PDB file of C-alpha atoms in Angstrom:
ATOM      1  CA  MET S   1     -88.528 -51.702  -4.878  1.00 49.00           C
ATOM      2  CA  SER S   2     -86.269 -48.683  -4.747  1.00 53.00           C
ATOM      3  CA  GLU S   3     -83.568 -48.168  -7.325  1.00 52.00           C
ATOM      4  CA  PRO S   4     -80.020 -48.373  -6.079  1.00 52.00           C
ATOM      5  CA  GLU S   5     -78.337 -45.015  -5.681  1.00 53.00           C
ATOM      6  CA  PRO S   6     -75.542 -44.392  -8.133  1.00 51.00           C
ATOM      7  CA  ALA S   7     -72.174 -44.964  -6.616  1.00 48.00           C
ATOM      8  CA  VAL S   8     -70.316 -41.786  -5.780  1.00 46.00           C
ATOM      9  CA  LEU S   9     -66.767 -41.992  -6.993  1.00 46.00           C
ATOM     10  CA  ALA S  10     -64.248 -40.266  -4.728  1.00 46.00           C
ATOM     11  CA  GLN S  11     -62.358 -37.492  -6.449  1.00 48.00           C
ATOM     12  CA  GLU S  12     -58.822 -38.321  -5.384  1.00 45.00           C
ATOM     13  CA  PRO S  13     -56.027 -35.947  -6.365  1.00 48.00           C
ATOM     14  CA  THR S  14     -53.829 -37.432  -9.017  1.00 48.00           C
ATOM     15  CA  ALA S  15     -50.148 -37.911  -8.289  1.00 45.00           C
ATOM     16  CA  SER S  16     -49.334 -36.264 -11.538  1.00 45.00           C
ATOM     17  CA  ALA S  17     -50.960 -32.963 -10.573  1.00 48.00           C
ATOM     18  CA  SER S  18     -49.165 -30.117 -12.209  1.00 53.00           C
ATOM     19  CA  ARG S  19     -46.637 -28.373 -10.019  1.00 59.00           C
ATOM     20  CA  ARG S  20     -46.170 -24.656  -9.934  1.00 68.00           C
ATOM     21  CA  SER S  21     -43.401 -23.694 -12.342  1.00 76.00           C
ATOM     22  CA  PHE S  22     -40.624 -21.210 -11.646  1.00 82.00           C
ATOM     23  CA  SER S  23     -40.796 -17.746 -13.145  1.00 85.00           C
ATOM     24  CA  ILE S  24     -38.651 -17.582 -16.278  1.00 87.00           C
ATOM     25  CA  LEU S  25     -37.989 -13.866 -15.715  1.00 89.00           C
ATOM     26  CA  VAL S  26     -36.632 -14.427 -12.200  1.00 86.00           C
ATOM     27  CA  THR S  27     -34.506 -17.318 -13.458  1.00 87.00           C
ATOM     28  CA  VAL S  28     -33.003 -15.147 -16.207  1.00 88.00           C
ATOM     29  CA  VAL S  29     -32.269 -12.280 -13.779  1.00 87.00           C
ATOM     30  CA  CYS S  30     -30.619 -14.646 -11.289  1.00 85.00           C
ATOM     31  CA  SER S  31     -28.584 -16.217 -14.107  1.00 87.00           C
ATOM     32  CA  ILE S  32     -27.276 -12.784 -15.111  1.00 86.00           C
ATOM     33  CA  ILE S  33     -26.336 -12.017 -11.490  1.00 82.00           C
ATOM     34  CA  VAL S  34     -24.493 -15.332 -11.176  1.00 82.00           C
ATOM     35  CA  ALA S  35     -22.619 -14.681 -14.439  1.00 84.00           C
ATOM     36  CA  ILE S  36     -21.589 -11.209 -13.229  1.00 80.00           C
ATOM     37  CA  TYR S  37     -20.489 -12.552  -9.851  1.00 77.00           C
ATOM     38  CA  VAL S  38     -18.424 -15.341 -11.407  1.00 77.00           C
ATOM     39  CA  GLY S  39     -16.948 -12.970 -13.985  1.00 74.00           C
ATOM     40  CA  LEU S  40     -15.848 -10.256 -11.535  1.00 71.00           C
ATOM     41  CA  PRO S  41     -12.642 -12.042 -10.405  1.00 67.00           C
ATOM     42  CA  LEU S  42     -11.779 -12.802 -14.037  1.00 68.00           C
ATOM     43  CA  GLY S  43     -12.039  -9.184 -15.167  1.00 64.00           C
ATOM     44  CA  PRO S  44      -8.487  -8.081 -14.222  1.00 59.00           C
ATOM     45  CA  LEU S  45      -7.054 -11.205 -15.863  1.00 59.00           C
ATOM     46  CA  LEU S  46      -8.603 -10.267 -19.211  1.00 61.00           C
ATOM     47  CA  ARG S  47      -6.943  -6.848 -19.215  1.00 61.00           C
ATOM     48  CA  ASP S  48      -3.300  -5.927 -19.635  1.00 57.00           C
ATOM     49  CA  SER S  49      -3.181  -3.927 -16.389  1.00 59.00           C
ATOM     50  CA  SER S  50      -1.831  -5.417 -13.184  1.00 62.00           C
ATOM     51  CA  PRO S  51      -4.460  -6.842 -10.789  1.00 63.00           C
ATOM     52  CA  LEU S  52      -2.856  -4.676  -8.093  1.00 67.00           C
ATOM     53  CA  ALA S  53      -4.014  -1.589  -9.966  1.00 64.00           C
ATOM     54  CA  GLN S  54      -7.629  -2.648  -9.364  1.00 66.00           C
ATOM     55  CA  LEU S  55      -7.256  -2.378  -5.563  1.00 69.00           C
ATOM     56  CA  ASP S  56      -8.072   0.757  -3.577  1.00 73.00           C
ATOM     57  CA  ARG S  57      -4.949   0.410  -1.418  1.00 82.00           C
ATOM     58  CA  PRO S  58      -2.639  -1.940  -3.316  1.00 82.00           C
ATOM     59  CA  GLU S  59       0.432  -1.349  -1.159  1.00 85.00           C
ATOM     60  CA  ASP S  60      -1.360  -2.066   2.124  1.00 87.00           C
ATOM     61  CA  SER S  61      -3.114  -5.096   0.656  1.00 87.00           C
ATOM     62  CA  LEU S  62       0.079  -6.588  -0.745  1.00 89.00           C
ATOM     63  CA  GLU S  63       2.046  -5.911   2.430  1.00 90.00           C
ATOM     64  CA  ARG S  64      -0.609  -7.638   4.530  1.00 91.00           C
ATOM     65  CA  LEU S  65      -0.692 -10.639   2.198  1.00 90.00           C
ATOM     66  CA  VAL S  66       3.086 -11.069   1.993  1.00 92.00           C
ATOM     67  CA  THR S  67       3.910 -10.490   5.658  1.00 92.00           C
ATOM     68  CA  ARG S  68       1.234 -12.890   6.873  1.00 93.00           C
ATOM     69  CA  GLU S  69       2.275 -15.595   4.430  1.00 91.00           C
ATOM     70  CA  LEU S  70       5.964 -15.322   5.349  1.00 92.00           C
ATOM     71  CA  ASP S  71       5.272 -15.087   9.094  1.00 93.00           C
ATOM     72  CA  LEU S  72       3.113 -18.220   8.822  1.00 92.00           C
ATOM     73  CA  ARG S  73       5.823 -20.131   6.978  1.00 90.00           C
ATOM     74  CA  GLU S  74       8.395 -19.081   9.579  1.00 90.00           C
ATOM     75  CA  ALA S  75       6.158 -20.395  12.367  1.00 91.00           C
ATOM     76  CA  MET S  76       5.484 -23.655  10.537  1.00 89.00           C
ATOM     77  CA  ARG S  77       9.194 -24.205   9.955  1.00 87.00           C
ATOM     78  CA  HIS S  78       9.598 -24.153  13.737  1.00 86.00           C
ATOM     79  CA  GLY S  79       6.599 -26.452  14.260  1.00 84.00           C
ATOM     80  CA  LEU S  80       5.857 -30.079  13.489  1.00 86.00           C
ATOM     81  CA  ALA S  81       7.898 -31.472  10.599  1.00 88.00           C
ATOM     82  CA  TRP S  82       5.021 -33.464   9.050  1.00 87.00           C
ATOM     83  CA  GLU S  83       2.727 -30.450   9.208  1.00 86.00           C
ATOM     84  CA  TRP S  84       5.335 -28.288   7.458  1.00 85.00           C
ATOM     85  CA  ARG S  85       5.805 -30.903   4.722  1.00 87.00           C
ATOM     86  CA  LEU S  86       2.040 -31.229   4.229  1.00 84.00           C
ATOM     87  CA  TYR S  87       1.677 -27.446   4.000  1.00 83.00           C
ATOM     88  CA  ARG S  88       4.382 -27.254   1.351  1.00 83.00           C
ATOM     89  CA  ILE S  89       2.691 -30.011  -0.661  1.00 83.00           C
ATOM     90  CA  LEU S  90      -0.690 -28.276  -0.503  1.00 81.00           C
ATOM     91  CA  THR S  91       0.631 -24.782  -1.294  1.00 79.00           C
ATOM     92  CA  GLY S  92       3.050 -25.817  -4.041  1.00 75.00           C
ATOM     93  CA  THR S  93       6.805 -25.780  -4.398  1.00 64.00           C
ATOM     94  CA  ALA S  94       7.163 -22.183  -5.610  1.00 72.00           C
ATOM     95  CA  ASP S  95       9.383 -19.958  -3.470  1.00 82.00           C
ATOM     96  CA  PRO S  96       7.056 -17.442  -1.750  1.00 86.00           C
ATOM     97  CA  VAL S  97       9.851 -14.877  -1.444  1.00 88.00           C
ATOM     98  CA  ARG S  98      10.430 -14.871  -5.201  1.00 88.00           C
ATOM     99  CA  GLU S  99       6.693 -14.727  -5.824  1.00 88.00           C
ATOM    100  CA  ALA S 100       6.402 -11.762  -3.473  1.00 89.00           C
ATOM    101  CA  GLU S 101       9.302 -10.028  -5.230  1.00 89.00           C
ATOM    102  CA  THR S 102       7.466 -10.403  -8.547  1.00 88.00           C
ATOM    103  CA  TRP S 103       4.344  -8.878  -7.035  1.00 88.00           C
ATOM    104  CA  TYR S 104       6.325  -5.957  -5.625  1.00 90.00           C
ATOM    105  CA  GLU S 105       7.899  -5.413  -9.024  1.00 88.00           C
ATOM    106  CA  GLU S 106       4.384  -5.071 -10.452  1.00 86.00           C
ATOM    107  CA  LEU S 107       3.510  -2.729  -7.583  1.00 86.00           C
ATOM    108  CA  ALA S 108       6.535  -0.544  -8.359  1.00 83.00           C
ATOM    109  CA  ASP S 109       5.184  -0.126 -11.902  1.00 80.00           C
ATOM    110  CA  ALA S 110       1.795   0.951 -10.538  1.00 79.00           C
ATOM    111  CA  ILE S 111       2.737   3.319  -7.685  1.00 82.00           C
ATOM    112  CA  ASP S 112       5.731   5.290  -6.408  1.00 81.00           C
ATOM    113  CA  SER S 113       6.374   4.383  -2.761  1.00 84.00           C
ATOM    114  CA  ASP S 114       9.556   4.349  -0.676  1.00 86.00           C
ATOM    115  CA  SER S 115       8.283   1.587   1.605  1.00 89.00           C
ATOM    116  CA  ALA S 116       7.323  -0.588  -1.370  1.00 90.00           C
ATOM    117  CA  ALA S 117      10.793  -0.042  -2.839  1.00 90.00           C
ATOM    118  CA  LEU S 118      12.367  -1.042   0.487  1.00 92.00           C
ATOM    119  CA  HIS S 119      10.252  -4.183   0.668  1.00 93.00           C
ATOM    120  CA  ARG S 120      11.220  -5.137  -2.875  1.00 92.00           C
ATOM    121  CA  ALA S 121      14.922  -4.663  -2.084  1.00 92.00           C
ATOM    122  CA  ILE S 122      14.610  -6.918   0.977  1.00 93.00           C
ATOM    123  CA  LEU S 123      12.859  -9.592  -1.078  1.00 93.00           C
ATOM    124  CA  LEU S 124      15.547  -9.367  -3.771  1.00 92.00           C
ATOM    125  CA  ALA S 125      18.230  -9.846  -1.136  1.00 92.00           C
ATOM    126  CA  GLU S 126      16.393 -12.755   0.483  1.00 91.00           C
ATOM    127  CA  SER S 127      16.116 -14.340  -2.974  1.00 88.00           C
ATOM    128  CA  GLY S 128      19.923 -14.277  -3.249  1.00 86.00           C
ATOM    129  CA  ASP S 129      20.265 -11.590  -5.920  1.00 84.00           C
ATOM    130  CA  PRO S 130      22.794  -9.028  -4.561  1.00 86.00           C
ATOM    131  CA  ASP S 131      23.463  -7.459  -7.961  1.00 87.00           C
ATOM    132  CA  ARG S 132      19.831  -6.455  -8.367  1.00 90.00           C
ATOM    133  CA  VAL S 133      19.810  -5.202  -4.779  1.00 88.00           C
ATOM    134  CA  GLU S 134      22.755  -2.914  -5.567  1.00 89.00           C
ATOM    135  CA  GLU S 135      20.954  -1.714  -8.670  1.00 89.00           C
ATOM    136  CA  ALA S 136      17.734  -1.092  -6.732  1.00 88.00           C
ATOM    137  CA  ILE S 137      19.270   0.968  -3.916  1.00 87.00           C
ATOM    138  CA  ALA S 138      21.792   2.924  -6.029  1.00 87.00           C
ATOM    139  CA  PRO S 139      19.329   5.777  -6.797  1.00 88.00           C
ATOM    140  CA  TRP S 140      18.425   6.049  -3.107  1.00 87.00           C
ATOM    141  CA  LYS S 141      21.886   7.329  -2.204  1.00 79.00           C
ATOM    142  CA  GLU S 142      21.296  10.438  -4.345  1.00 80.00           C
ATOM    143  CA  ARG S 143      17.883  11.208  -2.889  1.00 80.00           C
ATOM    144  CA  GLY S 144      16.654  12.574   0.436  1.00 81.00           C
ATOM    145  CA  GLU S 145      17.536  11.557   3.957  1.00 84.00           C
ATOM    146  CA  SER S 146      14.790   8.927   4.208  1.00 86.00           C
ATOM    147  CA  ALA S 147      15.955   7.090   1.074  1.00 87.00           C
ATOM    148  CA  GLN S 148      19.604   7.267   2.179  1.00 88.00           C
ATOM    149  CA  ARG S 149      18.637   5.799   5.545  1.00 90.00           C
ATOM    150  CA  MET S 150      16.864   2.884   3.837  1.00 91.00           C
ATOM    151  CA  ALA S 151      19.934   2.293   1.667  1.00 91.00           C
ATOM    152  CA  SER S 152      22.106   2.109   4.790  1.00 91.00           C
ATOM    153  CA  TRP S 153      19.788  -0.494   6.324  1.00 92.00           C
ATOM    154  CA  VAL S 154      19.837  -2.729   3.262  1.00 92.00           C
ATOM    155  CA  SER S 155      23.608  -2.355   2.820  1.00 91.00           C
ATOM    156  CA  ALA S 156      24.266  -3.216   6.466  1.00 91.00           C
ATOM    157  CA  ALA S 157      22.027  -6.284   6.229  1.00 91.00           C
ATOM    158  CA  TYR S 158      23.173  -7.729   2.906  1.00 92.00           C
ATOM    159  CA  LEU S 159      25.932  -5.875   1.046  1.00 89.00           C
ATOM    160  CA  GLY S 160      29.649  -5.327   1.466  1.00 85.00           C
ATOM    161  CA  ALA S 161      31.510  -5.721   4.718  1.00 87.00           C
ATOM    162  CA  PRO S 162      29.431  -6.005   7.897  1.00 89.00           C
ATOM    163  CA  PRO S 163      29.177  -2.836   9.987  1.00 90.00           C
ATOM    164  CA  GLU S 164      30.944  -2.397  13.295  1.00 92.00           C
ATOM    165  CA  PRO S 165      28.950  -3.805  16.225  1.00 91.00           C
ATOM    166  CA  GLU S 166      28.154  -0.353  17.642  1.00 92.00           C
ATOM    167  CA  ALA S 167      27.132   0.987  14.243  1.00 92.00           C
ATOM    168  CA  GLY S 168      25.021  -2.122  13.641  1.00 91.00           C
ATOM    169  CA  ARG S 169      23.207  -1.738  16.975  1.00 93.00           C
ATOM    170  CA  ALA S 170      22.548   1.916  16.176  1.00 93.00           C
ATOM    171  CA  LEU S 171      21.067   0.909  12.823  1.00 92.00           C
ATOM    172  CA  ILE S 172      18.882  -1.708  14.524  1.00 92.00           C
ATOM    173  CA  ALA S 173      17.615   0.893  17.008  1.00 92.00           C
ATOM    174  CA  GLU S 174      16.972   3.349  14.186  1.00 92.00           C
ATOM    175  CA  LEU S 175      15.173   0.690  12.181  1.00 90.00           C
ATOM    176  CA  ARG S 176      12.978  -0.273  15.126  1.00 90.00           C
ATOM    177  CA  ASP S 177      12.106   3.384  15.632  1.00 90.00           C
ATOM    178  CA  GLN S 178      11.235   4.047  11.978  1.00 89.00           C
ATOM    179  CA  LEU S 179       9.464   0.822  10.942  1.00 88.00           C
ATOM    180  CA  GLY S 180       6.587  -1.060  12.473  1.00 87.00           C
ATOM    181  CA  PRO S 181       6.939  -4.673  13.625  1.00 89.00           C
ATOM    182  CA  ASP S 182       6.421  -6.947  10.629  1.00 91.00           C
ATOM    183  CA  TRP S 183       8.268  -9.567   8.600  1.00 93.00           C
ATOM    184  CA  PHE S 184      10.275  -6.992   6.638  1.00 94.00           C
ATOM    185  CA  SER S 185      11.602  -5.067   9.633  1.00 93.00           C
ATOM    186  CA  ASP S 186      12.318  -8.223  11.649  1.00 94.00           C
ATOM    187  CA  THR S 187      14.136  -9.749   8.680  1.00 94.00           C
ATOM    188  CA  LEU S 188      16.333  -6.659   8.347  1.00 94.00           C
ATOM    189  CA  VAL S 189      17.063  -6.661  12.079  1.00 93.00           C
ATOM    190  CA  GLY S 190      17.853 -10.371  12.044  1.00 93.00           C
ATOM    191  CA  ARG S 191      20.260 -10.024   9.113  1.00 94.00           C
ATOM    192  CA  ILE S 192      22.091  -7.047  10.620  1.00 94.00           C
ATOM    193  CA  ALA S 193      22.275  -8.763  14.012  1.00 94.00           C
ATOM    194  CA  ALA S 194      23.676 -11.923  12.416  1.00 93.00           C
ATOM    195  CA  ARG S 195      26.393  -9.933  10.632  1.00 93.00           C
ATOM    196  CA  ILE S 196      27.523  -8.092  13.775  1.00 93.00           C
ATOM    197  CA  GLY S 197      27.252 -11.162  16.010  1.00 92.00           C
ATOM    198  CA  ASP S 198      24.369  -9.902  18.169  1.00 91.00           C
ATOM    199  CA  ALA S 199      22.664 -13.192  19.024  1.00 93.00           C
ATOM    200  CA  ARG S 200      20.125 -11.552  21.328  1.00 94.00           C
ATOM    201  CA  ALA S 201      18.785  -9.117  18.727  1.00 92.00           C
ATOM    202  CA  ARG S 202      18.663 -11.879  16.137  1.00 94.00           C
ATOM    203  CA  SER S 203      16.758 -14.192  18.474  1.00 93.00           C
ATOM    204  CA  GLN S 204      14.269 -11.445  19.325  1.00 93.00           C
ATOM    205  CA  ALA S 205      13.610 -10.765  15.637  1.00 93.00           C
ATOM    206  CA  GLU S 206      13.088 -14.448  14.855  1.00 92.00           C
ATOM    207  CA  SER S 207      10.867 -14.922  17.918  1.00 93.00           C
ATOM    208  CA  ALA S 208       8.686 -11.987  16.854  1.00 93.00           C
ATOM    209  CA  MET S 209       8.118 -13.541  13.425  1.00 93.00           C
ATOM    210  CA  VAL S 210       7.328 -16.932  14.933  1.00 93.00           C
ATOM    211  CA  ALA S 211       4.923 -15.408  17.482  1.00 94.00           C
ATOM    212  CA  ARG S 212       2.929 -13.628  14.778  1.00 94.00           C
ATOM    213  CA  GLY S 213       2.999 -16.721  12.609  1.00 93.00           C
ATOM    214  CA  ARG S 214       1.700 -18.967  15.390  1.00 93.00           C
ATOM    215  CA  VAL S 215      -1.475 -16.899  15.647  1.00 93.00           C
ATOM    216  CA  LEU S 216      -2.074 -17.489  11.935  1.00 92.00           C
ATOM    217  CA  HIS S 217      -1.027 -21.120  12.334  1.00 92.00           C
ATOM    218  CA  LEU S 218      -3.691 -21.656  14.990  1.00 92.00           C
ATOM    219  CA  ARG S 219      -6.335 -20.169  12.709  1.00 92.00           C
ATOM    220  CA  LEU S 220      -5.165 -22.429   9.892  1.00 90.00           C
ATOM    221  CA  ARG S 221      -5.393 -25.483  12.142  1.00 92.00           C
ATOM    222  CA  LEU S 222      -8.942 -24.569  13.190  1.00 94.00           C
ATOM    223  CA  LEU S 223      -9.936 -24.068   9.563  1.00 92.00           C
ATOM    224  CA  MET S 224      -8.413 -27.388   8.511  1.00 91.00           C
ATOM    225  CA  ALA S 225     -10.127 -29.137  11.427  1.00 93.00           C
ATOM    226  CA  LEU S 226     -13.480 -27.707  10.331  1.00 95.00           C
ATOM    227  CA  VAL S 227     -12.873 -28.780   6.728  1.00 93.00           C
ATOM    228  CA  THR S 228     -11.916 -32.282   7.902  1.00 93.00           C
ATOM    229  CA  VAL S 229     -15.079 -32.591  10.017  1.00 95.00           C
ATOM    230  CA  LEU S 230     -17.275 -31.436   7.125  1.00 95.00           C
ATOM    231  CA  LEU S 231     -15.611 -33.827   4.675  1.00 95.00           C
ATOM    232  CA  ALA S 232     -15.943 -36.716   7.130  1.00 96.00           C
ATOM    233  CA  ALA S 233     -19.614 -35.916   7.751  1.00 95.00           C
ATOM    234  CA  GLY S 234     -20.269 -35.715   4.018  1.00 92.00           C
ATOM    235  CA  ALA S 235     -18.479 -39.003   3.375  1.00 94.00           C
ATOM    236  CA  LEU S 236     -20.428 -40.692   6.180  1.00 92.00           C
ATOM    237  CA  ALA S 237     -23.746 -39.385   4.875  1.00 85.00           C
ATOM    238  CA  LEU S 238     -22.911 -40.501   1.332  1.00 85.00           C
ATOM    239  CA  THR S 239     -21.874 -43.962   2.553  1.00 88.00           C
ATOM    240  CA  ARG S 240     -25.104 -44.415   4.492  1.00 83.00           C
ATOM    241  CA  MET S 241     -27.149 -43.208   1.523  1.00 75.00           C
ATOM    242  CA  LEU S 242     -25.494 -45.692  -0.824  1.00 79.00           C
ATOM    243  CA  ALA S 243     -25.698 -48.550   1.679  1.00 81.00           C
ATOM    244  CA  ARG S 244     -29.421 -48.214   2.449  1.00 72.00           C
ATOM    245  CA  PRO S 245     -31.661 -50.168   0.048  1.00 63.00           C
ATOM    246  CA  SER S 246     -34.672 -47.908   0.571  1.00 66.00           C
ATOM    247  CA  PRO S 247     -34.665 -44.325  -0.698  1.00 66.00           C
ATOM    248  CA  VAL S 248     -33.887 -41.614   1.812  1.00 66.00           C
ATOM    249  CA  ARG S 249     -36.779 -39.275   2.571  1.00 71.00           C
ATOM    250  CA  VAL S 250     -37.245 -36.095   4.551  1.00 74.00           C
ATOM    251  CA  ALA S 251     -40.909 -36.173   5.572  1.00 76.00           C
ATOM    252  CA  ALA S 252     -42.635 -36.863   2.228  1.00 76.00           C
ATOM    253  CA  ALA S 253     -39.813 -35.534   0.046  1.00 75.00           C
ATOM    254  CA  PRO S 254     -37.375 -38.037  -1.497  1.00 75.00           C
ATOM    255  CA  LEU S 255     -33.611 -37.509  -1.481  1.00 71.00           C
ATOM    256  CA  PRO S 256     -32.230 -36.765  -3.964  1.00 71.00           C
ATOM    257  CA  PRO S 257     -35.308 -34.834  -5.126  1.00 76.00           C
ATOM    258  CA  ASP S 258     -36.992 -35.789  -8.386  1.00 77.00           C
ATOM    259  CA  TRP S 259     -36.562 -32.368  -9.980  1.00 81.00           C
ATOM    260  CA  SER S 260     -36.343 -31.847 -13.669  1.00 83.00           C
ATOM    261  CA  THR S 261     -33.203 -30.272 -15.117  1.00 84.00           C
ATOM    262  CA  ALA S 262     -35.022 -26.958 -15.552  1.00 85.00           C
ATOM    263  CA  ASP S 263     -36.236 -26.960 -11.936  1.00 85.00           C
ATOM    264  CA  GLY S 264     -32.788 -27.858 -10.654  1.00 85.00           C
ATOM    265  CA  TYR S 265     -31.171 -25.053 -12.632  1.00 88.00           C
ATOM    266  CA  ALA S 266     -33.799 -22.541 -11.496  1.00 87.00           C
ATOM    267  CA  LEU S 267     -33.241 -23.446  -7.855  1.00 85.00           C
ATOM    268  CA  PHE S 268     -29.458 -23.341  -8.276  1.00 86.00           C
ATOM    269  CA  VAL S 269     -29.332 -19.831  -9.751  1.00 85.00           C
ATOM    270  CA  ARG S 270     -31.801 -18.578  -7.158  1.00 85.00           C
ATOM    271  CA  GLY S 271     -29.767 -20.023  -4.305  1.00 84.00           C
ATOM    272  CA  LEU S 272     -26.545 -18.508  -5.650  1.00 81.00           C
ATOM    273  CA  GLY S 273     -27.865 -15.389  -7.341  1.00 79.00           C
ATOM    274  CA  ALA S 274     -30.147 -13.936  -4.666  1.00 77.00           C
ATOM    275  CA  PRO S 275     -27.498 -13.755  -1.876  1.00 80.00           C
ATOM    276  CA  GLN S 276     -24.904 -12.417  -4.312  1.00 75.00           C
ATOM    277  CA  ALA S 277     -27.319  -9.731  -5.476  1.00 76.00           C
ATOM    278  CA  ILE S 278     -27.644  -8.573  -1.878  1.00 81.00           C
ATOM    279  CA  ILE S 279     -23.855  -8.667  -1.423  1.00 79.00           C
ATOM    280  CA  LEU S 280     -23.252  -6.698  -4.633  1.00 74.00           C
ATOM    281  CA  VAL S 281     -25.773  -4.023  -3.636  1.00 78.00           C
ATOM    282  CA  VAL S 282     -24.293  -3.693  -0.137  1.00 82.00           C
ATOM    283  CA  PHE S 283     -20.757  -3.595  -1.546  1.00 78.00           C
ATOM    284  CA  PHE S 284     -21.747  -0.896  -4.054  1.00 76.00           C
ATOM    285  CA  LEU S 285     -23.411   1.216  -1.360  1.00 80.00           C
ATOM    286  CA  LEU S 286     -20.437   0.881   0.992  1.00 78.00           C
ATOM    287  CA  ARG S 287     -18.062   2.008  -1.746  1.00 72.00           C
ATOM    288  CA  ARG S 288     -20.279   5.015  -2.472  1.00 72.00           C
ATOM    289  CA  LEU S 289     -20.529   5.960   1.210  1.00 69.00           C
ATOM    290  CA  SER S 290     -16.882   5.372   2.133  1.00 61.00           C
ATOM    291  CA  PRO S 291     -14.680   8.519   2.170  1.00 54.00           C
TER     292      PRO S 291
END
């Protein structure tokens, strides 16, 4: 009688098999990159210098920011009332003209520019501060022809008695010839036209601001629509996840994943740090290669 063969026990992999751990060195490097990336915007705030001084072209950057913001607000004022009210709630109650004037005052301390001085004078006048406008343009009258011309524009638009209609139209033509089309030049033209009673020139200036603002308004609407769709999709996914009794899985992986705190942190800093490292390197190389 043969002896029974010993049973062969199947060697099944245990569920608690050790997983491959993340490299501590890579985690530390990615953490440093994330800290640098997060700290970069805070750097100018920790110093006494103006943030504008940290820009390569502060005047161009500030002009682009201010003109687009004010053109957008002009377009929204002529649009739907509820949309304008919602925009004001979301952006705060601060007067953007006064904010822009403060920024231009900081810019004047950082650089010496006739166009920046003109923009600041216009913002002062639009803020309802004629005394400071007089003070700002007084030195211009003793300087060269360009500064005297700017002083005549500001005076015709805001100060003293309005110019004669012919003189006002000549100033508008001169202004259009010397300045590019933006919020500052259109505001000057509109103010001069209003003072001399030229409804056509005033309407053209206002229409130009609204037309530029509507382009930005359309972009804002598209952005808000995208944000709304993403929020709705996220809310729907969260609702379905909470409503389902069984855990959500993608293939064999559960959602949310059963990571430890260390694994979650390692994945987080890798996901944020690696792309930012590439961006920082590219940004550094572009700055070195740019003229």
